[in-house]
Short mmCIF file of C-alpha atoms in Angstrom, two decimals:
data_model
loop_
_atom_site.label_atom_id
_atom_site.label_comp_id
_atom_site.label_asym_id
_atom_site.label_seq_id
_atom_site.Cartn_x
_atom_site.Cartn_y
_atom_site.Cartn_z
CA UNK A 12 0.00 0.00 0.00
CA UNK A 13 2.99 2.28 0.48
CA UNK A 14 4.47 1.48 -2.95
CA UNK A 15 1.55 2.84 -5.05
CA UNK A 16 1.85 6.52 -3.97
CA UNK A 17 5.58 6.33 -4.58
CA UNK A 18 5.05 4.93 -8.08
CA UNK A 19 2.44 7.60 -8.78
CA UNK A 20 4.84 10.33 -7.66
CA UNK A 21 7.60 8.85 -9.81
CA UNK A 22 5.28 8.68 -12.85
CA UNK A 23 4.17 12.31 -12.39
CA UNK A 24 7.76 13.42 -12.02
CA UNK A 25 8.83 11.63 -15.19
CA UNK A 26 5.83 13.05 -17.08
CA UNK A 27 6.57 16.61 -15.96
CA UNK A 28 10.22 16.16 -16.83
CA UNK A 29 9.36 15.00 -20.33
CA UNK A 30 6.90 17.90 -20.72
CA UNK A 31 9.46 20.42 -19.52
CA UNK A 32 11.97 19.11 -22.03
CA UNK A 33 9.47 18.95 -24.89
CA UNK A 34 11.11 20.01 -28.16
CA UNK A 35 10.00 23.06 -30.12
CA UNK A 36 7.26 22.46 -32.67
CA UNK A 37 8.60 23.27 -36.13
CA UNK A 38 5.91 24.45 -38.52
CA UNK A 39 6.30 25.47 -42.17
CA UNK A 40 4.48 28.65 -43.19
CA UNK A 41 3.87 30.36 -46.50
CA UNK A 42 3.59 34.12 -46.95
CA UNK A 43 -0.22 33.83 -47.11
CA UNK A 44 -0.20 31.86 -43.84
CA UNK A 45 1.78 34.54 -42.02
CA UNK A 46 -0.41 37.34 -43.38
CA UNK A 47 -3.63 35.57 -42.37
CA UNK A 48 -2.27 34.85 -38.89
CA UNK A 49 -1.31 38.52 -38.55
CA UNK A 50 -4.81 39.64 -39.52
CA UNK A 51 -6.40 37.16 -37.12
CA UNK A 52 -4.32 37.53 -33.96
CA UNK A 53 -1.63 40.20 -34.12
CA UNK A 54 -1.79 43.16 -31.67
CA UNK A 55 -1.79 45.55 -34.64
CA UNK A 56 -4.95 43.90 -35.99
CA UNK A 57 -6.68 44.15 -32.60
CA UNK A 58 -5.63 47.80 -32.35
CA UNK A 59 -7.13 48.53 -35.77
CA UNK A 60 -10.34 46.74 -34.80
CA UNK A 61 -10.88 48.67 -31.58
CA UNK A 62 -9.93 51.97 -33.21
CA UNK A 63 -12.72 51.37 -35.69
CA UNK A 64 -15.12 50.34 -32.94
CA UNK A 65 -14.49 53.63 -31.13
CA UNK A 66 -15.28 55.54 -34.33
CA UNK A 67 -18.38 53.41 -34.90
CA UNK A 68 -19.81 54.18 -31.47
CA UNK A 69 -18.98 57.85 -31.88
CA UNK A 70 -21.05 57.83 -35.05
CA UNK A 71 -23.85 55.91 -33.33
CA UNK A 72 -23.83 58.51 -30.56
CA UNK A 73 -24.24 61.26 -33.15
CA UNK A 74 -27.18 59.44 -34.76
CA UNK A 75 -28.81 58.78 -31.37
CA UNK A 76 -28.49 62.47 -30.51
CA UNK A 77 -30.91 63.24 -33.36
CA UNK A 78 -33.57 60.81 -32.09
CA UNK A 79 -36.13 61.37 -29.31
CA UNK A 80 -34.91 60.49 -25.82
CA UNK A 81 -37.19 59.40 -22.96
CA UNK A 82 -36.10 59.53 -19.33
CA UNK A 83 -37.63 59.06 -15.89
CA UNK A 84 -36.37 60.96 -12.86
CA UNK A 85 -37.73 59.93 -9.47
CA UNK A 86 -37.09 60.57 -5.80
CA UNK A 87 -38.58 57.81 -3.60
CA UNK A 88 -38.73 59.10 -0.95
CA UNK A 89 -37.09 62.19 0.55
CA UNK A 90 -37.31 62.79 4.31
CA UNK A 91 -36.60 66.21 5.82
CA UNK A 92 -36.55 67.22 9.48
CA UNK A 93 -34.80 70.50 10.16
CA UNK A 94 -35.11 74.06 11.41
CA UNK A 95 -35.63 76.77 8.84
CA UNK A 96 -35.18 80.48 9.29
CA UNK A 97 -38.11 82.75 8.42
CA UNK A 98 -38.30 86.53 8.55
CA UNK A 99 -41.35 87.91 10.32
CA UNK A 100 -43.31 91.02 9.40
CA UNK A 101 -41.51 93.12 11.99
CA UNK A 102 -38.14 92.24 10.50
CA UNK A 103 -37.10 89.72 13.12
CA UNK A 104 -36.24 86.11 12.40
CA UNK A 105 -37.78 82.97 13.74
CA UNK A 106 -36.81 79.31 13.39
CA UNK A 107 -39.60 76.89 12.57
CA UNK A 108 -39.30 73.15 12.57
CA UNK A 109 -39.94 71.45 9.25
CA UNK A 110 -40.83 67.78 9.38
CA UNK A 111 -41.93 66.26 6.07
CA UNK A 112 -41.40 63.51 3.55
CA UNK A 113 -41.94 63.65 -0.18
CA UNK A 114 -41.80 61.53 -3.30
CA UNK A 115 -41.74 62.67 -6.92
CA UNK A 116 -41.51 61.35 -10.45
CA UNK A 117 -40.83 63.19 -13.70
CA UNK A 118 -41.21 61.61 -17.13
CA UNK A 119 -39.67 63.68 -19.90
CA UNK A 120 -39.12 63.34 -23.63
CA UNK A 121 -36.59 65.46 -25.50
CA UNK A 122 -36.00 65.92 -29.22
CA UNK A 123 -33.10 67.88 -30.67
CA UNK A 124 -33.98 69.87 -33.80
CA UNK A 125 -31.15 69.52 -36.29
CA UNK A 126 -32.54 72.19 -38.62
CA UNK A 127 -32.43 75.01 -36.06
CA UNK A 128 -30.08 73.72 -33.36
CA UNK A 129 -32.70 73.96 -30.62
CA UNK A 130 -34.60 71.28 -28.74
CA UNK A 131 -38.24 70.44 -28.01
CA UNK A 132 -39.33 68.80 -24.77
CA UNK A 133 -42.47 67.32 -23.18
CA UNK A 134 -42.70 66.46 -19.47
CA UNK A 135 -45.19 65.00 -17.03
CA UNK A 136 -44.64 65.36 -13.28
CA UNK A 137 -46.27 64.20 -10.05
CA UNK A 138 -45.25 64.90 -6.44
CA UNK A 139 -46.59 63.86 -3.03
CA UNK A 140 -45.70 65.78 0.12
CA UNK A 141 -46.55 64.50 3.64
CA UNK A 142 -46.40 66.92 6.55
CA UNK A 143 -45.39 64.96 9.67
CA UNK A 144 -45.69 65.76 13.33
CA UNK A 145 -48.77 67.09 15.14
CA UNK A 146 -50.26 68.80 12.05
CA UNK A 147 -50.29 65.87 9.66
CA UNK A 148 -51.43 66.49 6.09
CA UNK A 149 -50.88 65.18 2.59
CA UNK A 150 -50.68 67.22 -0.61
CA UNK A 151 -50.47 65.98 -4.19
CA UNK A 152 -49.04 68.13 -6.97
CA UNK A 153 -49.58 67.09 -10.58
CA UNK A 154 -48.46 68.53 -13.87
CA UNK A 155 -50.00 66.20 -16.50
CA UNK A 156 -48.10 67.74 -19.36
CA UNK A 157 -45.71 70.55 -20.11
CA UNK A 158 -44.46 71.27 -23.61
CA UNK A 159 -41.70 73.68 -24.43
CA UNK A 160 -38.66 74.47 -26.50
CA UNK A 161 -35.29 76.13 -26.19
CA UNK A 162 -33.67 77.83 -29.16
CA UNK A 163 -30.26 79.55 -29.26
CA UNK A 164 -30.15 82.55 -31.59
CA UNK A 165 -26.53 83.18 -32.50
CA UNK A 166 -26.04 81.90 -36.04
CA UNK A 167 -24.17 78.74 -34.99
CA UNK A 168 -25.86 75.37 -35.25
CA UNK A 169 -23.70 72.50 -33.96
CA UNK A 170 -26.12 69.90 -35.37
CA UNK A 171 -25.76 71.30 -38.88
CA UNK A 172 -21.97 70.98 -38.70
CA UNK A 173 -22.16 67.50 -37.20
CA UNK A 174 -24.42 66.46 -40.08
CA UNK A 175 -21.63 67.43 -42.47
CA UNK A 176 -18.66 66.12 -40.49
CA UNK A 177 -19.77 62.96 -38.67
CA UNK A 178 -20.81 60.84 -41.72
CA UNK A 179 -17.55 61.85 -43.40
CA UNK A 180 -15.62 60.95 -40.28
CA UNK A 181 -17.29 57.54 -40.03
CA UNK A 182 -16.65 56.73 -43.68
CA UNK A 183 -13.03 57.72 -43.13
CA UNK A 184 -12.88 55.31 -40.17
CA UNK A 185 -14.24 52.47 -42.32
CA UNK A 186 -11.63 53.07 -44.98
CA UNK A 187 -8.91 53.60 -42.36
CA UNK A 188 -9.64 50.17 -40.91
CA UNK A 189 -9.20 48.53 -44.31
CA UNK A 190 -5.97 50.44 -44.77
CA UNK A 191 -4.73 49.49 -41.31
CA UNK A 192 -5.34 45.83 -42.09
CA UNK A 193 -3.36 46.17 -45.32
CA UNK A 194 -0.60 47.78 -43.27
CA UNK A 195 -0.74 44.70 -41.04
CA UNK A 196 -0.23 42.58 -44.16
CA UNK A 197 2.68 44.78 -45.20
CA UNK A 198 4.32 44.54 -41.78
CA UNK A 199 3.79 40.77 -41.73
CA UNK A 200 5.39 40.53 -45.18
CA UNK A 201 8.38 42.59 -44.02
CA UNK A 202 8.89 40.32 -41.01
CA UNK A 203 8.37 37.27 -43.22
CA UNK A 204 11.13 38.30 -45.62
CA UNK A 205 13.44 39.41 -42.82
CA UNK A 206 13.18 35.92 -41.34
CA UNK A 207 13.37 34.29 -44.77
CA UNK A 208 16.57 36.19 -45.58
CA UNK A 209 18.04 35.23 -42.20
CA UNK A 210 17.01 31.64 -42.83
CA UNK A 211 18.70 31.74 -46.24
CA UNK A 212 21.80 33.41 -44.80
CA UNK A 213 22.10 30.60 -42.27
CA UNK A 214 21.83 27.98 -45.01
CA UNK A 215 24.48 29.80 -47.04
CA UNK A 216 26.69 30.16 -43.96
CA UNK A 217 26.39 26.44 -43.21
CA UNK A 218 27.34 25.51 -46.78
CA UNK A 219 30.19 28.01 -46.80
CA UNK A 220 31.49 26.74 -43.47
CA UNK A 221 31.46 23.13 -44.67
CA UNK A 222 33.05 24.06 -48.00
CA UNK A 223 35.69 26.23 -46.33
CA UNK A 224 36.60 23.45 -43.95
CA UNK A 225 36.95 20.96 -46.82
CA UNK A 226 38.95 23.37 -48.96
CA UNK A 227 41.22 24.25 -46.05
CA UNK A 228 42.02 20.58 -45.54
CA UNK A 229 42.77 20.22 -49.25
CA UNK A 230 44.98 23.32 -49.18
CA UNK A 231 46.85 22.04 -46.18
CA UNK A 232 47.59 18.80 -48.05
CA UNK A 233 48.79 20.76 -51.06
CA UNK A 234 50.98 22.90 -48.89
CA UNK A 235 52.54 19.80 -47.35
CA UNK A 236 53.56 18.53 -50.80
CA UNK A 237 54.69 22.00 -51.88
CA UNK A 238 52.14 22.80 -54.60
CA UNK A 239 50.87 26.05 -52.96
CA UNK A 240 52.63 28.80 -51.05
CA UNK A 241 52.17 29.49 -47.35
CA UNK A 242 50.29 32.74 -47.95
CA UNK A 243 47.61 30.81 -49.89
CA UNK A 244 47.29 28.35 -47.03
CA UNK A 245 46.97 31.22 -44.55
CA UNK A 246 44.37 32.88 -46.77
CA UNK A 247 42.34 29.66 -46.84
CA UNK A 248 42.67 29.28 -43.06
CA UNK A 249 41.47 32.86 -42.62
CA UNK A 250 38.52 32.16 -44.94
CA UNK A 251 37.67 29.09 -42.87
CA UNK A 252 37.72 31.12 -39.64
CA UNK A 253 35.59 33.86 -41.20
CA UNK A 254 33.11 31.24 -42.39
CA UNK A 255 32.78 29.93 -38.83
CA UNK A 256 32.29 33.47 -37.53
CA UNK A 257 29.65 34.18 -40.20
CA UNK A 258 27.86 30.95 -39.26
CA UNK A 259 27.60 31.97 -35.60
CA UNK A 260 26.36 35.44 -36.54
CA UNK A 261 23.77 33.94 -38.90
CA UNK A 262 22.46 31.67 -36.13
CA UNK A 263 22.06 34.62 -33.77
CA UNK A 264 20.37 36.77 -36.42
CA UNK A 265 17.96 33.94 -37.25
CA UNK A 266 16.87 33.70 -33.61
CA UNK A 267 16.42 37.49 -33.47
CA UNK A 268 14.13 37.44 -36.52
CA UNK A 269 12.21 34.45 -35.17
CA UNK A 270 11.63 36.32 -31.92
CA UNK A 271 10.35 39.38 -33.80
CA UNK A 272 7.85 37.45 -35.91
CA UNK A 273 6.71 35.29 -32.97
CA UNK A 274 6.12 38.43 -30.92
CA UNK A 275 4.16 40.02 -33.78
CA UNK A 276 1.98 36.92 -34.26
CA UNK A 277 1.49 36.23 -30.54
CA UNK A 278 3.34 32.89 -30.58
CA UNK A 279 5.30 31.52 -27.64
CA UNK A 280 8.91 30.39 -27.83
CA UNK A 281 7.85 26.75 -28.37
CA UNK A 282 6.87 27.50 -31.97
CA UNK A 283 9.75 27.18 -34.41
CA UNK A 284 8.87 28.90 -37.67
CA UNK A 285 10.19 27.71 -41.01
CA UNK A 286 9.35 29.65 -44.16
CA UNK A 287 9.12 28.79 -47.83
CA UNK A 288 10.14 31.17 -50.61
CA UNK A 289 7.03 32.67 -52.32
CA UNK A 290 6.61 33.58 -55.95
CA UNK A 291 6.07 37.07 -57.34
CA UNK A 292 2.90 39.06 -56.50
CA UNK A 293 -0.13 38.02 -58.57
CA UNK A 294 -0.47 41.25 -60.51
CA UNK A 295 0.81 42.58 -63.83
CA UNK A 296 1.71 46.10 -64.82
CA UNK A 297 -0.60 48.81 -63.47
CA UNK A 298 -1.71 52.00 -65.23
CA UNK A 299 -1.34 55.16 -63.16
CA UNK A 300 -4.75 56.48 -64.28
CA UNK A 301 -6.50 53.29 -63.13
CA UNK A 302 -4.73 53.33 -59.77
CA UNK A 303 -5.49 57.03 -59.32
CA UNK A 304 -9.17 56.37 -60.04
CA UNK A 305 -9.29 53.68 -57.33
CA UNK A 306 -7.42 55.92 -54.90
CA UNK A 307 -9.79 58.83 -55.50
CA UNK A 308 -12.73 56.58 -54.66
CA UNK A 309 -11.34 54.68 -51.68
CA UNK A 310 -8.37 56.36 -50.00
CA UNK A 311 -9.06 57.57 -46.41
CA UNK A 312 -6.42 60.32 -46.53
CA UNK A 313 -8.36 62.18 -49.22
CA UNK A 314 -11.44 62.09 -47.00
CA UNK A 315 -9.39 63.35 -44.06
CA UNK A 316 -8.42 66.43 -46.11
CA UNK A 317 -12.10 67.27 -46.68
CA UNK A 318 -12.87 66.67 -43.00
CA UNK A 319 -10.01 68.91 -41.90
CA UNK A 320 -11.34 71.79 -44.01
CA UNK A 321 -14.88 71.35 -42.67
CA UNK A 322 -13.65 71.33 -39.07
CA UNK A 323 -11.68 74.53 -39.70
CA UNK A 324 -14.78 76.15 -41.22
CA UNK A 325 -16.80 75.09 -38.18
CA UNK A 326 -14.29 76.77 -35.85
CA UNK A 327 -14.66 80.00 -37.83
CA UNK A 328 -18.47 79.85 -37.53
CA UNK A 329 -18.23 79.16 -33.79
CA UNK A 330 -15.83 82.06 -33.23
CA UNK A 331 -18.14 84.41 -35.13
CA UNK A 332 -21.17 83.32 -33.10
CA UNK A 333 -19.35 83.94 -29.82
CA UNK A 334 -18.15 87.38 -30.84
CA UNK A 335 -21.33 89.42 -31.15
CA UNK A 336 -24.98 89.36 -30.12
CA UNK A 337 -26.15 86.10 -28.55
CA UNK A 338 -29.64 85.16 -27.46
CA UNK A 339 -31.58 82.18 -26.22
CA UNK A 340 -35.35 81.87 -26.56
CA UNK A 341 -37.13 79.67 -24.03
CA UNK A 342 -40.86 78.95 -23.89
CA UNK A 343 -43.07 76.41 -22.14
CA UNK A 344 -46.78 75.79 -21.69
CA UNK A 345 -48.52 73.30 -19.46
CA UNK A 346 -51.20 72.62 -16.86
CA UNK A 347 -50.87 71.99 -13.15
CA UNK A 348 -53.03 71.36 -10.06
CA UNK A 349 -52.69 70.41 -6.41
CA UNK A 350 -55.09 68.60 -4.05
CA UNK A 351 -55.26 66.50 -0.90
CA UNK A 352 -56.37 63.46 -2.95
CA UNK A 353 -54.43 62.14 -5.92
CA UNK A 354 -57.34 61.96 -8.37
CA UNK A 355 -58.35 65.55 -7.54
CA UNK A 356 -54.86 66.72 -8.53
CA UNK A 357 -55.81 65.90 -12.13
CA UNK A 358 -59.17 67.74 -12.07
CA UNK A 359 -59.62 71.24 -13.46
CA UNK A 360 -55.89 71.87 -14.02
CA UNK A 361 -54.65 75.44 -14.16
CA UNK A 362 -52.61 76.74 -17.05
CA UNK A 363 -48.98 77.75 -16.68
CA UNK A 364 -46.90 79.60 -19.23
CA UNK A 365 -43.36 80.83 -19.30
CA UNK A 366 -41.50 82.70 -22.01
CA UNK A 367 -38.03 84.16 -21.69
CA UNK A 368 -35.49 85.69 -24.03
CA UNK A 369 -31.98 85.90 -22.70
CA UNK A 370 -29.47 88.07 -24.52
CA UNK A 371 -25.77 88.69 -24.23
CA UNK A 372 -24.14 91.66 -25.93
CA UNK A 373 -20.40 92.27 -25.54
CA UNK A 374 -19.83 95.98 -24.95
CA UNK A 375 -16.11 96.07 -24.27
CA UNK A 376 -13.89 93.03 -24.82
CA UNK A 377 -10.71 94.77 -26.02
CA UNK A 378 -10.80 92.92 -29.33
CA UNK A 379 -11.03 89.46 -27.76
CA UNK A 380 -13.90 88.27 -29.97
CA UNK A 381 -12.40 89.79 -33.13
CA UNK A 382 -9.05 88.16 -32.33
CA UNK A 383 -10.64 84.73 -31.99
CA UNK A 384 -12.38 85.15 -35.35
CA UNK A 385 -9.21 86.28 -37.10
CA UNK A 386 -7.25 83.43 -35.54
CA UNK A 387 -9.85 80.91 -36.74
CA UNK A 388 -9.74 82.42 -40.24
CA UNK A 389 -5.96 82.21 -40.34
CA UNK A 390 -6.09 78.58 -39.23
CA UNK A 391 -8.61 77.91 -42.00
CA UNK A 392 -6.29 79.42 -44.61
CA UNK A 393 -3.39 77.40 -43.24
CA UNK A 394 -5.52 74.26 -43.46
CA UNK A 395 -6.39 75.03 -47.09
CA UNK A 396 -2.74 75.54 -48.01
CA UNK A 397 -1.71 72.41 -46.11
CA UNK A 398 -4.41 70.30 -47.76
CA UNK A 399 -3.60 71.67 -51.20
CA UNK A 400 0.09 70.84 -50.77
CA UNK A 401 -0.74 67.44 -49.29
CA UNK A 402 -2.84 66.58 -52.34
CA UNK A 403 -0.01 67.55 -54.70
CA UNK A 404 2.54 65.52 -52.72
CA UNK A 405 0.12 62.61 -52.51
CA UNK A 406 -0.36 62.50 -56.29
CA UNK A 407 3.38 62.75 -56.94
CA UNK A 408 4.18 60.01 -54.46
CA UNK A 409 1.50 57.79 -55.97
CA UNK A 410 2.94 58.31 -59.46
CA UNK A 411 6.40 57.29 -58.24
CA UNK A 412 5.05 54.29 -56.35
CA UNK A 413 3.18 53.01 -59.41
CA UNK A 414 6.30 53.52 -61.51
CA UNK A 415 8.40 51.66 -58.95
CA UNK A 416 5.92 48.77 -58.81
CA UNK A 417 5.94 48.41 -62.59
CA UNK A 418 9.74 48.22 -62.52
CA UNK A 419 9.85 45.57 -59.80
CA UNK A 420 9.07 42.74 -62.21
CA UNK A 421 12.18 43.60 -64.26
CA UNK A 422 14.22 44.01 -61.09
CA UNK A 423 13.14 40.57 -59.90
CA UNK A 424 13.99 39.03 -63.27
CA UNK A 425 17.46 40.59 -63.17
CA UNK A 426 18.00 39.40 -59.59
CA UNK A 427 16.85 35.87 -60.52
CA UNK A 428 19.17 35.77 -63.51
CA UNK A 429 22.07 37.14 -61.47
CA UNK A 430 21.48 34.51 -58.78
CA UNK A 431 21.59 31.70 -61.35
CA UNK A 432 24.73 33.06 -63.01
CA UNK A 433 26.51 33.68 -59.70
CA UNK A 434 25.72 30.15 -58.53
CA UNK A 435 27.00 28.65 -61.78
CA UNK A 436 30.12 30.84 -61.71
CA UNK A 437 30.91 29.73 -58.19
CA UNK A 438 30.64 26.04 -59.12
CA UNK A 439 32.94 26.56 -62.11
CA UNK A 440 35.41 28.56 -60.00
CA UNK A 441 35.36 25.93 -57.28
CA UNK A 442 36.19 23.15 -59.76
CA UNK A 443 39.03 25.20 -61.24
CA UNK A 444 40.37 25.82 -57.74
CA UNK A 445 40.31 22.10 -56.98
CA UNK A 446 42.54 21.41 -59.98
CA UNK A 447 44.84 24.28 -59.08
CA UNK A 448 43.98 26.65 -61.95
CA UNK A 449 43.02 29.69 -59.80
CA UNK A 450 43.92 31.14 -56.42
CA UNK A 451 42.02 31.29 -53.14
CA UNK A 452 41.30 34.98 -53.73
CA UNK A 453 39.40 34.22 -56.95
CA UNK A 454 37.40 31.54 -55.14
CA UNK A 455 36.50 33.93 -52.30
CA UNK A 456 35.33 36.55 -54.78
CA UNK A 457 33.09 34.04 -56.55
CA UNK A 458 31.68 32.83 -53.24
CA UNK A 459 30.92 36.36 -52.02
CA UNK A 460 29.21 37.22 -55.30
CA UNK A 461 27.14 34.04 -55.12
CA UNK A 462 26.05 34.81 -51.55
CA UNK A 463 25.25 38.44 -52.41
CA UNK A 464 23.23 37.39 -55.47
CA UNK A 465 21.11 34.99 -53.40
CA UNK A 466 20.31 37.67 -50.82
CA UNK A 467 19.79 40.26 -53.57
CA UNK A 468 17.14 38.00 -55.12
CA UNK A 469 15.27 37.72 -51.81
CA UNK A 470 15.55 41.48 -51.27
CA UNK A 471 14.11 42.09 -54.74
CA UNK A 472 11.25 39.70 -53.98
CA UNK A 473 10.64 41.44 -50.64
CA UNK A 474 10.61 44.89 -52.29
CA UNK A 475 8.19 43.63 -54.96
CA UNK A 476 5.73 42.32 -52.37
CA UNK A 477 6.14 45.44 -50.22
CA UNK A 478 5.34 47.66 -53.20
CA UNK A 479 2.32 45.49 -54.02
CA UNK A 480 0.87 45.73 -50.51
CA UNK A 481 1.65 49.44 -50.38
CA UNK A 482 -0.43 50.14 -53.49
CA UNK A 483 -3.25 47.96 -52.16
CA UNK A 484 -3.12 49.92 -48.91
CA UNK A 485 -3.34 53.26 -50.73
CA UNK A 486 -6.03 52.27 -53.25
CA UNK A 487 -7.91 49.79 -51.00
CA UNK A 488 -8.21 47.66 -54.10
CA UNK A 489 -7.25 44.03 -54.70
CA UNK A 490 -5.48 44.27 -58.06
CA UNK A 491 -5.04 40.49 -58.31
CA UNK A 492 -8.78 39.81 -58.02
CA UNK A 493 -9.80 43.14 -59.59
CA UNK A 494 -12.19 44.13 -56.79
CA UNK A 495 -12.31 46.58 -53.91
CA UNK A 496 -11.15 45.50 -50.48
CA UNK A 497 -14.05 44.86 -48.13
CA UNK A 498 -14.91 43.37 -44.76
CA UNK A 499 -17.94 42.66 -42.59
CA UNK A 500 -18.08 45.79 -40.43
CA UNK A 501 -21.15 44.57 -38.56
CA UNK A 502 -19.16 41.63 -37.21
CA UNK A 503 -16.41 43.97 -35.99
CA UNK A 504 -18.71 45.81 -33.60
CA UNK A 505 -20.40 42.78 -32.06
#
């Protein structure tokens, strides 16, 4: 009976030990895999999602502000026992005890008027007051309905400006989300190729290290029989040492790039990522006019320029309204009654009316109001100049980016051809070195050119994909499938 717990403990210990020493899981990923993972689970994707959600609820708040609102305010109950000071007819003061309880309810409906900037309201109120103590009594106060409105008269209507700005702002947020997700794809592609290049550099370093070691041994044998000079042997030994150093550096750099992409994708350190080399982007040559047409329809930056101008115009209108004559018209009409019995409080109600017009006229402000208006006007002109220049720069940059993209196919072809030639040249040079036709220096040059050509090919492929995603991000258009980028925005806000 004592042996079983011991065996159980031993089994658990062995299991935990095996788990703790579990090897890393190596998984092969394509470029599409990495991009999809980034869109699904990267912090940048979550940030884009919640940025859009904030804009969505801001827009919903604006829409709700234009709809009727219904609210109930109630106090159930309120108890009051205190001394209150009253002034008598002879000018002296007396303190009288107040001992009462009350309860009240107020149902109100409010509707903002977008056309004028005012608001309309309807209320219904009921209150019960109980006098406590020796003189007990109960009083009911009822106001079945009160209707009224409040209207500012100053030339500025915030609802009118919101009607112009908020839909534009929301549409900008929709497009900005699509652009942010394309930027996630672009960042994922950059990390993908950084790791792929490091992966390739390690493979090259491993081959070079093995080749250098073999060639050094051959050179040492030749030196021993006197067919090569000592300086050639030393050069080969130095090349062998440099190859070992490059191999160690490549291993470190590979781990650095793996850490970066794991961090971006939310993976733990148990996931070992292995990448495969992708082909070229699935798109041919693009016409600038076609790209510009897509950009003019979809790009969020162009909408932001329009929004910036509208917001500057709104600030001018607000400054003007605050400078001069301001007034607020308030009116209400309703019925009211009081009684000792609740049902009597709703019989034969008495009318109540209230109308007021409040005005504010600055007499002496030492140019404060005028200064605010002029400052708002100057800011508007600055915004116009800034937007105008931004549009010019935007169009020029787009032209250059389309031109660069159309050149990337040729650049990739050249890099591919150079890689093939450099690889073949190295093999030929290596064979000539083995038969003693060339020196170590010639072999090192061929090897360096081969390595550089391989990395140059991957860099060209990376630049090609980066340019492709950049144009998709600007135009919000899938050029491979010939359709606009889209997503289910309703799902994003659930």
